[in-house]
Short mmCIF file of C-alpha atoms and ligand atoms in Angstrom, two decimals:
data_model
loop_
_atom_site.label_atom_id
_atom_site.label_comp_id
_atom_site.label_asym_id
_atom_site.label_seq_id
_atom_site.Cartn_x
_atom_site.Cartn_y
_atom_site.Cartn_z
CA MET T 18 -134.18 174.20 -116.23
CA SER T 19 -132.24 172.25 -113.60
CA GLU T 20 -131.80 173.68 -110.10
CA LEU T 21 -128.02 173.61 -110.50
CA THR T 22 -126.17 176.91 -110.99
CA THR T 23 -123.65 177.27 -113.82
CA ILE T 24 -120.70 176.78 -111.47
CA ASP T 25 -122.30 173.59 -110.06
CA GLU T 26 -122.64 172.35 -113.63
CA VAL T 27 -119.04 173.13 -114.62
CA ASN T 28 -117.90 171.47 -111.39
CA GLU T 29 -119.90 168.37 -112.33
CA PHE T 30 -117.70 168.09 -115.45
CA PHE T 31 -114.66 168.81 -113.26
CA ASP T 32 -115.57 166.11 -110.71
CA SER T 33 -116.02 163.46 -113.35
CA ALA T 34 -112.44 164.10 -114.55
CA ALA T 35 -111.13 164.48 -110.97
CA THR T 36 -112.51 161.03 -110.11
CA PHE T 37 -110.66 159.54 -113.09
CA LEU T 38 -107.48 161.28 -111.84
CA LYS T 39 -108.17 159.99 -108.27
CA LEU T 40 -107.84 163.49 -106.79
CA ASP T 41 -108.54 163.72 -103.04
CA SER T 42 -111.03 166.21 -101.62
CA GLY T 43 -108.38 168.75 -100.55
CA THR T 44 -106.93 168.87 -104.06
CA ARG T 45 -110.42 169.23 -105.52
CA ASP T 46 -111.10 172.15 -103.15
CA LEU T 47 -107.86 173.83 -104.16
CA LEU T 48 -108.67 173.47 -107.86
CA LYS T 49 -112.39 174.29 -107.76
CA ASN T 50 -112.28 177.42 -105.62
CA PRO T 51 -111.28 180.73 -107.21
CA TRP T 52 -108.15 182.24 -105.74
CA ARG T 53 -109.73 185.72 -105.75
CA GLU T 54 -113.17 187.21 -106.51
CA LEU T 55 -113.83 190.93 -106.79
CA LYS T 56 -117.21 192.66 -107.07
CA VAL T 57 -117.26 196.37 -107.85
CA SER T 58 -119.94 199.02 -108.20
CA ILE T 59 -119.81 201.06 -111.38
CA PRO T 60 -121.63 204.38 -110.96
CA ILE T 61 -122.27 206.04 -114.31
CA THR T 62 -124.00 209.23 -115.37
CA MET T 63 -126.16 208.12 -118.30
CA ASP T 64 -126.62 210.30 -121.40
CA SER T 65 -129.98 211.35 -119.92
CA GLY T 66 -128.20 212.80 -116.85
CA GLU T 67 -129.56 210.01 -114.60
CA LEU T 68 -127.12 208.22 -112.26
CA LYS T 69 -127.07 204.42 -112.61
CA VAL T 70 -124.99 201.90 -110.70
CA PHE T 71 -123.93 198.73 -112.53
CA SER T 72 -122.31 195.66 -110.94
CA GLY T 73 -118.96 194.43 -112.23
CA TYR T 74 -116.96 191.31 -111.44
CA ARG T 75 -113.50 189.88 -111.92
CA VAL T 76 -112.86 186.31 -110.83
CA GLN T 77 -109.27 185.05 -110.78
CA HIS T 78 -109.71 181.32 -110.69
CA ASN T 79 -106.23 179.82 -110.78
CA ALA T 80 -102.75 181.06 -111.67
CA ALA T 81 -100.65 177.95 -110.99
CA ARG T 82 -99.52 177.86 -114.65
CA GLY T 83 -99.15 181.59 -115.37
CA PRO T 84 -100.90 184.96 -115.11
CA TYR T 85 -104.69 184.97 -114.97
CA LYS T 86 -106.28 185.26 -118.41
CA GLY T 87 -109.89 185.60 -119.48
CA GLY T 88 -112.47 187.70 -121.26
CA VAL T 89 -114.85 190.36 -120.01
CA ARG T 90 -118.55 189.83 -120.70
CA TYR T 91 -121.22 192.56 -120.89
CA HIS T 92 -124.57 190.82 -120.50
CA PRO T 93 -127.78 191.31 -118.45
CA GLU T 94 -127.29 187.89 -116.82
CA ALA T 95 -123.59 188.25 -116.00
CA ASP T 96 -123.37 187.58 -112.25
CA ILE T 97 -120.73 186.28 -109.87
CA ASN T 98 -121.86 182.70 -110.39
CA GLU T 99 -121.65 182.80 -114.18
CA VAL T 100 -118.34 184.67 -114.14
CA GLU T 101 -116.89 182.13 -111.68
CA SER T 102 -117.89 179.21 -113.90
CA LEU T 103 -116.38 180.88 -116.98
CA ALA T 104 -113.16 181.64 -115.05
CA SER T 105 -112.89 177.97 -114.11
CA LEU T 106 -113.35 176.91 -117.76
CA MET T 107 -110.48 179.27 -118.67
CA THR T 108 -108.15 177.46 -116.23
CA TRP T 109 -108.79 174.08 -117.88
CA LYS T 110 -108.70 175.59 -121.38
CA THR T 111 -105.31 177.32 -121.06
CA ALA T 112 -103.89 174.15 -119.49
CA LEU T 113 -105.35 171.85 -122.16
CA VAL T 114 -103.78 173.85 -125.00
CA GLU T 115 -100.58 174.32 -122.97
CA ILE T 116 -100.25 178.09 -123.05
CA PRO T 117 -98.62 179.71 -119.99
CA PHE T 118 -101.71 181.30 -118.45
CA GLY T 119 -104.14 180.60 -115.65
CA GLY T 120 -107.88 181.23 -115.75
CA ALA T 121 -109.97 184.33 -115.03
CA LYS T 122 -113.14 186.01 -116.25
CA GLY T 123 -114.84 189.37 -115.87
CA GLY T 124 -118.32 190.67 -116.36
CA VAL T 125 -120.51 193.72 -116.12
CA GLN T 126 -124.23 193.18 -115.64
CA CYS T 127 -125.65 195.40 -118.38
CA ASN T 128 -127.30 195.17 -121.79
CA PRO T 129 -124.83 196.65 -124.30
CA LEU T 130 -127.58 196.78 -126.95
CA GLU T 131 -129.42 199.37 -124.83
CA LEU T 132 -126.38 201.55 -124.12
CA SER T 133 -124.84 204.31 -126.24
CA ASN T 134 -121.16 204.26 -127.16
CA THR T 135 -120.44 207.05 -124.70
CA GLU T 136 -122.18 205.15 -121.89
CA LEU T 137 -120.24 201.97 -122.76
CA ASN T 138 -117.00 203.96 -122.77
CA ARG T 139 -117.77 205.36 -119.29
CA ILE T 140 -118.75 201.93 -117.91
CA THR T 141 -115.57 200.35 -119.30
CA ARG T 142 -113.31 203.06 -117.87
CA ARG T 143 -114.87 202.95 -114.40
CA TYR T 144 -114.87 199.12 -114.38
CA THR T 145 -111.19 199.10 -115.40
CA HIS T 146 -110.21 201.65 -112.73
CA ASN T 147 -112.10 199.69 -110.08
CA ILE T 148 -110.40 196.36 -110.83
CA SER T 149 -107.02 197.76 -111.97
CA HIS T 150 -105.23 196.95 -108.70
CA ILE T 151 -105.60 193.23 -109.41
CA LEU T 152 -104.70 193.47 -113.14
CA GLY T 153 -101.18 193.53 -114.59
CA VAL T 154 -99.23 192.28 -117.60
CA ASN T 155 -97.76 189.53 -115.41
CA ARG T 156 -100.83 189.25 -113.18
CA ASP T 157 -104.16 189.29 -115.05
CA ILE T 158 -104.84 190.13 -118.70
CA PRO T 159 -108.48 190.65 -119.86
CA ALA T 160 -109.81 190.11 -123.41
CA PRO T 161 -113.15 190.48 -125.26
CA ASP T 162 -116.06 188.08 -124.75
CA LEU T 163 -119.83 188.19 -125.22
CA GLY T 164 -120.98 191.81 -125.67
CA THR T 165 -117.45 193.30 -125.76
CA ASN T 166 -115.03 193.80 -128.65
CA ALA T 167 -111.76 195.43 -129.78
CA GLN T 168 -113.17 198.91 -129.00
CA THR T 169 -113.89 197.84 -125.41
CA MET T 170 -110.30 196.62 -125.09
CA ALA T 171 -108.97 199.93 -126.48
CA TRP T 172 -110.92 201.79 -123.77
CA MET T 173 -109.63 199.36 -121.10
CA MET T 174 -106.03 199.80 -122.24
CA ASP T 175 -106.39 203.58 -122.22
CA ALA T 176 -108.05 203.67 -118.79
CA TYR T 177 -105.35 201.40 -117.31
CA GLY T 178 -102.61 203.50 -118.96
CA GLN T 179 -103.94 206.70 -117.33
CA THR T 180 -102.72 205.36 -113.98
CA TYR T 181 -99.94 202.93 -114.88
CA GLY T 182 -98.49 204.37 -118.12
CA TYR T 183 -98.55 202.92 -121.65
CA THR T 184 -99.18 199.17 -121.21
CA PRO T 185 -100.45 197.51 -124.41
CA GLY T 186 -99.98 193.99 -122.94
CA ILE T 187 -102.61 194.67 -120.25
CA VAL T 188 -105.41 193.47 -122.57
CA THR T 189 -105.57 191.30 -125.68
CA GLY T 190 -108.05 191.58 -128.55
CA LYS T 191 -107.13 195.26 -129.02
CA PRO T 192 -107.41 197.00 -132.39
CA VAL T 193 -104.30 196.26 -134.50
CA GLN T 194 -103.56 200.03 -134.62
CA LEU T 195 -103.09 200.00 -130.82
CA GLY T 196 -100.83 196.94 -130.62
CA GLY T 197 -103.42 194.24 -131.22
CA SER T 198 -102.47 191.16 -133.21
CA VAL T 199 -103.50 190.47 -136.76
CA GLY T 200 -105.77 187.44 -136.72
CA ARG T 201 -107.03 187.92 -133.12
CA GLU T 202 -110.51 189.05 -134.12
CA SER T 203 -111.10 185.94 -136.22
CA ALA T 204 -109.08 183.55 -134.01
CA THR T 205 -111.88 181.87 -132.06
CA GLY T 206 -113.91 181.25 -135.22
CA LEU T 207 -110.81 180.01 -137.03
CA GLY T 208 -110.11 177.56 -134.21
CA VAL T 209 -113.70 176.24 -134.36
CA PHE T 210 -113.41 175.88 -138.13
CA LEU T 211 -110.03 174.07 -137.94
CA LEU T 212 -111.58 171.45 -135.64
CA LEU T 213 -114.65 171.14 -137.87
CA ASP T 214 -112.42 170.66 -140.90
CA GLN T 215 -110.25 168.11 -139.07
CA ILE T 216 -113.33 166.04 -138.20
CA ALA T 217 -114.52 166.25 -141.83
CA THR T 218 -111.06 165.07 -142.95
CA ASP T 219 -111.02 162.24 -140.38
CA LEU T 220 -114.47 161.13 -141.58
CA ASN T 221 -113.54 161.61 -145.24
CA ILE T 222 -116.84 163.40 -145.92
CA ASP T 223 -117.82 165.64 -148.83
CA VAL T 224 -117.98 169.12 -147.26
CA SER T 225 -120.33 170.45 -149.95
CA LYS T 226 -122.96 167.96 -148.72
CA THR T 227 -122.27 168.68 -145.04
CA THR T 228 -124.82 170.92 -143.31
CA LEU T 229 -124.13 173.32 -140.45
CA ALA T 230 -126.51 175.24 -138.18
CA ILE T 231 -124.86 178.04 -136.18
CA GLN T 232 -126.49 179.83 -133.25
CA GLY T 233 -125.05 183.36 -132.96
CA SER T 234 -123.54 185.64 -135.59
CA GLY T 235 -121.30 187.76 -133.39
CA ASN T 236 -117.54 187.50 -133.34
CA VAL T 237 -117.35 183.72 -132.96
CA GLY T 238 -120.43 182.64 -134.94
CA LEU T 239 -119.81 184.83 -137.96
CA TRP T 240 -116.09 184.04 -138.29
CA THR T 241 -116.82 180.31 -137.93
CA ALA T 242 -119.45 180.64 -140.68
CA PHE T 243 -117.04 182.66 -142.84
CA PHE T 244 -114.23 180.07 -142.77
CA ALA T 245 -116.63 177.13 -143.14
CA PHE T 246 -118.35 178.80 -146.12
CA LYS T 247 -114.98 179.48 -147.79
CA ARG T 248 -114.11 175.78 -147.39
CA GLY T 249 -117.42 174.81 -149.03
CA PHE T 250 -119.55 173.64 -146.08
CA LYS T 251 -123.28 174.32 -146.41
CA ILE T 252 -124.54 176.68 -143.70
CA ILE T 253 -128.28 176.14 -143.55
CA ALA T 254 -129.05 178.42 -140.60
CA ILE T 255 -127.52 181.18 -138.50
CA SER T 256 -129.02 183.53 -135.90
CA ASP T 257 -128.66 186.48 -133.57
CA VAL T 258 -130.45 187.42 -130.35
CA ASN T 259 -133.62 188.35 -132.31
CA GLY T 260 -133.90 185.07 -134.26
CA GLY T 261 -132.36 183.34 -137.21
CA ILE T 262 -132.45 182.78 -140.95
CA TYR T 263 -132.75 179.42 -142.72
CA SER T 264 -132.08 178.20 -146.25
CA SER T 265 -132.00 174.49 -147.18
CA SER T 266 -129.73 175.27 -150.15
CA GLY T 267 -127.21 177.12 -147.96
CA ILE T 268 -126.57 180.75 -146.98
CA ASN T 269 -123.94 182.78 -148.84
CA ILE T 270 -121.87 184.08 -145.91
CA ASP T 271 -119.93 186.66 -148.00
CA GLU T 272 -123.25 188.25 -148.93
CA LEU T 273 -124.55 187.91 -145.37
CA LYS T 274 -121.49 189.78 -144.04
CA ASN T 275 -122.16 192.68 -146.43
CA TYR T 276 -125.86 192.62 -145.55
CA LEU T 277 -125.03 192.68 -141.83
CA ASN T 278 -122.67 195.64 -142.31
CA GLU T 279 -125.37 197.59 -144.11
CA ASN T 280 -128.41 196.60 -142.05
CA LYS T 281 -126.83 195.90 -138.62
CA SER T 282 -129.02 192.78 -138.48
CA ILE T 283 -129.30 189.45 -140.27
CA GLN T 284 -133.13 189.54 -140.25
CA ASN T 285 -134.87 189.49 -143.67
CA PHE T 286 -131.72 188.37 -145.53
CA PRO T 287 -132.80 187.67 -149.15
CA ASP T 288 -133.55 184.05 -150.18
CA SER T 289 -133.88 182.88 -146.60
CA ASP T 290 -136.75 182.09 -144.24
CA PRO T 291 -137.01 183.25 -140.64
CA ILE T 292 -136.40 180.66 -137.92
CA THR T 293 -136.45 181.02 -134.14
CA ASN T 294 -133.34 180.33 -132.06
CA ALA T 295 -135.19 177.42 -130.45
CA ASP T 296 -136.03 175.85 -133.83
CA LEU T 297 -132.50 176.41 -135.16
CA LEU T 298 -131.09 174.24 -132.38
CA GLU T 299 -133.52 171.46 -133.30
CA LEU T 300 -132.75 171.43 -137.03
CA GLU T 301 -131.66 168.25 -138.75
CA CYS T 302 -128.02 169.00 -139.61
CA ASP T 303 -124.61 167.31 -139.60
CA PHE T 304 -122.96 169.83 -137.28
CA LEU T 305 -124.67 172.06 -134.73
CA ILE T 306 -122.50 174.95 -133.55
CA PRO T 307 -123.85 176.93 -130.59
CA ALA T 308 -121.87 180.21 -130.68
CA ALA T 309 -123.96 182.55 -128.50
CA ILE T 310 -124.79 181.98 -124.83
CA ASP T 311 -124.67 179.35 -122.06
CA ARG T 312 -127.05 176.41 -121.36
CA VAL T 313 -129.02 176.61 -124.61
CA ILE T 314 -129.15 172.81 -124.87
CA ASN T 315 -130.77 171.56 -121.69
CA GLU T 316 -133.29 169.03 -120.43
CA LYS T 317 -136.15 170.93 -122.10
CA ASN T 318 -134.95 170.61 -125.70
CA VAL T 319 -132.35 167.83 -125.66
CA ALA T 320 -134.79 165.17 -126.86
CA ASN T 321 -135.36 167.20 -130.04
CA ILE T 322 -131.69 167.70 -130.99
CA LYS T 323 -131.15 165.97 -134.35
CA THR T 324 -127.47 166.36 -135.14
CA ASN T 325 -124.56 163.94 -134.98
CA TYR T 326 -121.90 166.48 -133.99
CA ILE T 327 -121.95 169.49 -131.71
CA ILE T 328 -118.97 171.85 -131.64
CA GLU T 329 -119.22 174.07 -128.56
CA ALA T 330 -118.07 177.44 -129.89
CA ALA T 331 -119.88 179.17 -126.99
CA ASN T 332 -118.88 178.53 -123.40
CA HIS T 333 -121.00 175.98 -121.53
CA PRO T 334 -123.84 175.73 -124.08
CA ILE T 335 -124.86 172.21 -122.89
CA THR T 336 -125.96 171.38 -119.34
CA PRO T 337 -124.53 168.16 -117.80
CA GLU T 338 -128.00 166.60 -117.85
CA ALA T 339 -128.37 167.22 -121.59
CA ASP T 340 -124.76 166.16 -122.15
CA LYS T 341 -125.50 162.67 -120.74
CA ILE T 342 -128.57 162.26 -122.94
CA LEU T 343 -126.69 163.37 -126.07
CA LEU T 344 -123.83 160.97 -125.34
CA ASP T 345 -126.36 158.14 -124.94
CA LYS T 346 -127.64 159.06 -128.42
CA ASN T 347 -124.02 158.83 -129.72
CA VAL T 348 -123.75 162.54 -130.48
CA THR T 349 -120.09 163.56 -130.62
CA ILE T 350 -119.44 166.76 -128.64
CA VAL T 351 -116.29 168.84 -129.09
CA PRO T 352 -116.17 170.62 -125.71
CA ASP T 353 -115.87 174.39 -125.23
CA ILE T 354 -112.45 174.23 -123.54
CA LEU T 355 -111.06 172.85 -126.79
CA ALA T 356 -113.47 174.21 -129.42
CA ASN T 357 -113.19 177.91 -128.58
CA ALA T 358 -109.55 177.91 -127.43
CA GLY T 359 -108.41 179.66 -130.64
CA GLY T 360 -109.17 183.04 -129.05
CA VAL T 361 -106.95 182.60 -126.02
CA ILE T 362 -104.22 180.97 -128.11
CA VAL T 363 -103.96 184.05 -130.34
CA SER T 364 -104.34 186.26 -127.24
CA TYR T 365 -101.17 184.55 -126.03
CA PHE T 366 -99.48 185.45 -129.34
CA GLU T 367 -100.69 189.07 -128.95
CA TRP T 368 -99.37 189.28 -125.37
CA THR T 369 -96.02 187.83 -126.47
CA GLN T 370 -95.77 190.34 -129.34
CA ASN T 371 -96.55 193.20 -126.90
CA LEU T 372 -93.91 192.03 -124.42
CA TYR T 373 -91.24 191.87 -127.15
CA GLN T 374 -92.60 194.87 -129.12
CA HIS T 375 -92.62 192.64 -132.17
CA LYS T 376 -95.11 191.95 -134.99
CA TRP T 377 -95.92 188.52 -136.36
CA THR T 378 -97.45 187.94 -139.80
CA GLU T 379 -101.00 186.65 -140.21
CA GLU T 380 -99.58 183.48 -141.78
CA ARG T 381 -97.45 182.78 -138.72
CA ILE T 382 -100.43 183.39 -136.41
CA SER T 383 -102.70 181.00 -138.37
CA ASN T 384 -100.03 178.30 -138.68
CA GLU T 385 -99.11 178.36 -135.00
CA LEU T 386 -102.78 178.43 -133.97
CA GLN T 387 -103.42 175.40 -136.17
CA THR T 388 -100.45 173.49 -134.72
CA ILE T 389 -101.54 174.11 -131.12
CA ILE T 390 -105.27 173.45 -131.47
CA ILE T 391 -104.91 170.35 -133.66
CA ASN T 392 -102.24 168.97 -131.33
CA ALA T 393 -104.62 169.43 -128.37
CA PHE T 394 -107.42 167.75 -130.36
CA THR T 395 -105.14 164.80 -131.17
CA GLN T 396 -104.35 164.36 -127.47
CA VAL T 397 -108.06 164.52 -126.60
CA LYS T 398 -108.95 161.96 -129.29
CA GLU T 399 -106.17 159.58 -128.21
CA LEU T 400 -107.19 159.65 -124.54
CA SER T 401 -110.84 159.35 -125.49
CA TYR T 402 -110.21 156.21 -127.62
CA LYS T 403 -107.78 154.69 -125.10
CA GLU T 404 -110.11 155.06 -122.09
CA ASN T 405 -113.40 154.87 -123.98
CA ILE T 406 -114.54 158.21 -122.56
CA PRO T 407 -116.17 161.24 -124.23
CA TYR T 408 -114.08 164.10 -125.60
CA ARG T 409 -115.19 166.45 -122.81
CA LYS T 410 -114.01 164.14 -120.05
CA ALA T 411 -110.72 163.56 -121.86
CA ALA T 412 -110.19 167.31 -122.33
CA PHE T 413 -110.89 168.06 -118.65
CA ILE T 414 -108.56 165.24 -117.54
CA LEU T 415 -105.71 166.58 -119.69
CA GLY T 416 -106.24 170.18 -118.52
CA ILE T 417 -106.70 169.38 -114.82
CA ALA T 418 -103.66 167.07 -114.76
CA LYS T 419 -101.45 169.93 -115.96
CA VAL T 420 -102.75 172.29 -113.25
CA VAL T 421 -102.21 169.57 -110.61
CA GLU T 422 -98.63 169.10 -111.83
CA ALA T 423 -97.92 172.86 -111.66
CA SER T 424 -99.51 173.06 -108.19
CA LYS T 425 -97.27 170.23 -106.96
CA LEU T 426 -94.15 171.87 -108.37
CA ARG T 427 -95.08 175.15 -106.65
CA GLY T 428 -95.45 173.30 -103.36
CA PHE T 429 -99.23 173.66 -102.91
CA LEU T 430 -99.71 169.90 -102.83
CA ASP T 431 -97.43 167.60 -100.86
CA LYS T 432 -98.03 164.40 -102.81
P1 NAD G 18 -120.73 188.49 -129.47
O1 NAD G 18 -121.31 189.42 -128.49
O2 NAD G 18 -119.79 189.00 -130.48
O3 NAD G 18 -121.88 187.70 -130.25
C1 NAD G 18 -122.89 187.00 -129.56
C2 NAD G 18 -123.94 186.52 -130.55
O4 NAD G 18 -124.95 185.80 -129.81
C3 NAD G 18 -124.67 187.66 -131.26
O5 NAD G 18 -125.04 187.25 -132.56
C4 NAD G 18 -125.91 187.85 -130.37
O6 NAD G 18 -126.98 188.48 -131.08
C5 NAD G 18 -126.23 186.43 -130.03
N1 NAD G 18 -127.02 186.30 -128.80
C6 NAD G 18 -126.92 187.04 -127.67
N2 NAD G 18 -127.85 186.65 -126.77
C7 NAD G 18 -128.54 185.64 -127.36
C8 NAD G 18 -129.62 184.82 -126.95
N3 NAD G 18 -130.22 185.00 -125.75
N4 NAD G 18 -130.05 183.85 -127.79
C9 NAD G 18 -129.48 183.68 -129.01
N5 NAD G 18 -128.46 184.44 -129.46
C10 NAD G 18 -128.00 185.40 -128.63
O7 NAD G 18 -120.03 187.35 -128.57
P2 NAD G 18 -118.88 186.34 -129.02
O8 NAD G 18 -117.58 186.96 -128.66
O9 NAD G 18 -119.13 185.84 -130.38
O10 NAD G 18 -119.11 185.16 -127.95
C11 NAD G 18 -120.04 184.11 -128.19
C12 NAD G 18 -119.70 182.93 -127.29
O11 NAD G 18 -118.35 182.50 -127.56
C13 NAD G 18 -119.75 183.22 -125.80
O12 NAD G 18 -120.16 182.05 -125.12
C14 NAD G 18 -118.30 183.50 -125.45
O13 NAD G 18 -118.00 183.23 -124.08
C15 NAD G 18 -117.61 182.49 -126.37
N6 NAD G 18 -116.19 182.81 -126.63
C16 NAD G 18 -115.84 183.98 -127.24
C17 NAD G 18 -114.51 184.22 -127.51
C18 NAD G 18 -114.05 185.45 -128.25
O14 NAD G 18 -112.87 185.50 -128.64
N7 NAD G 18 -114.88 186.42 -128.50
C19 NAD G 18 -113.53 183.28 -127.15
C20 NAD G 18 -113.93 182.10 -126.53
C21 NAD G 18 -115.27 181.87 -126.28
#
């Protein structure tokens, strides 16, 4: 793997767009550097009685356009560098889709698969208490990400409320019973699917003959698979952290969902063959959808990637080095800051509903999500065609330009 850290890699994408926008070095410094970074210790008594100290982070990257917004990740490799890079991606994502938020991200370095529910509850409460002085409904609003879910958000909301009083708008992605929004759980996957379907429509292709390989079957991967299956796409492979399943005739995602509920794993799903995560990424397919972790397509495997389209459902799944090679091979890449924006768009709807103590219907949520994400995609496509640049560069240019504009209006930049 390259010597670059994740934040160096995200900043490589940033710099390419900043050069197009002719941004000077001071402006680049203002936009690249997080406005605030917080590292906290999280001491927890484990179920065994042993004391363990976990590390937690919250990086507030930029709030020129609105309160900080971004998920909280529980993962063994979550560190300040990764969290900073993800916070930066949130800034460009919220700007690209024009919702009134800045960018932030949080993380706790832990393996949620090895922790009991009571341990996770304690970690979440202590983490929330320790970062609560920089959170706020008009300041910074967390959400779920890798390794966290609606239950985690319910614990965060409760822990925050113990000090500050009932505040449902402090997190998004909560259970609907606690003020969450209908459609939030499926929103990121729905957004990925809407872009997939738009490309299929633009290309006028027969979806029943269009093959998809999806890495990850958590929140984003499984919902993407669910919507794509309903539309008639053929999902030939899907995976989790332990490996994947493959079927050349297509996997029935309704049955897989039931199987997953019963078995808590996708392994040994009937009428499918096992496949490793590495082999899944190298399958011959029309669309490859990484929906798990960062940097899975890199200089080691890029030569073996055999797809025409990659939709980045995960954040930063392709290193800049691999990105260049794929573009040379004419692979079309729908970048993370557009592809997975459905989650933060519906988080914005949830936050708005909490502020006004109002409830929207699922139909309204889906329609407004579709309008926003397809409009952003249209802008990306138009700039990409006009300037003959890849979608990623176009998306970064559009997002960064909006943050520059807001920074000028606030008086951070003189010219
Ligand atoms: P999740 O925890 O619900 O699911 C993650 C999936 O990836 C699981 O199937 C897990 O088994 C698998 N996985 C974990 N480690 C792996 C590894 N080393 N190799 C292969 N597979 C592995 O997480 P999620 O919420 O679906 O998030 C997935 C990606 O989407 C992340 O990059 C996240 O930042 C991004 N994302 C999530 C949201 C959201 O709303 N949840 C929004 C935007 C972006």
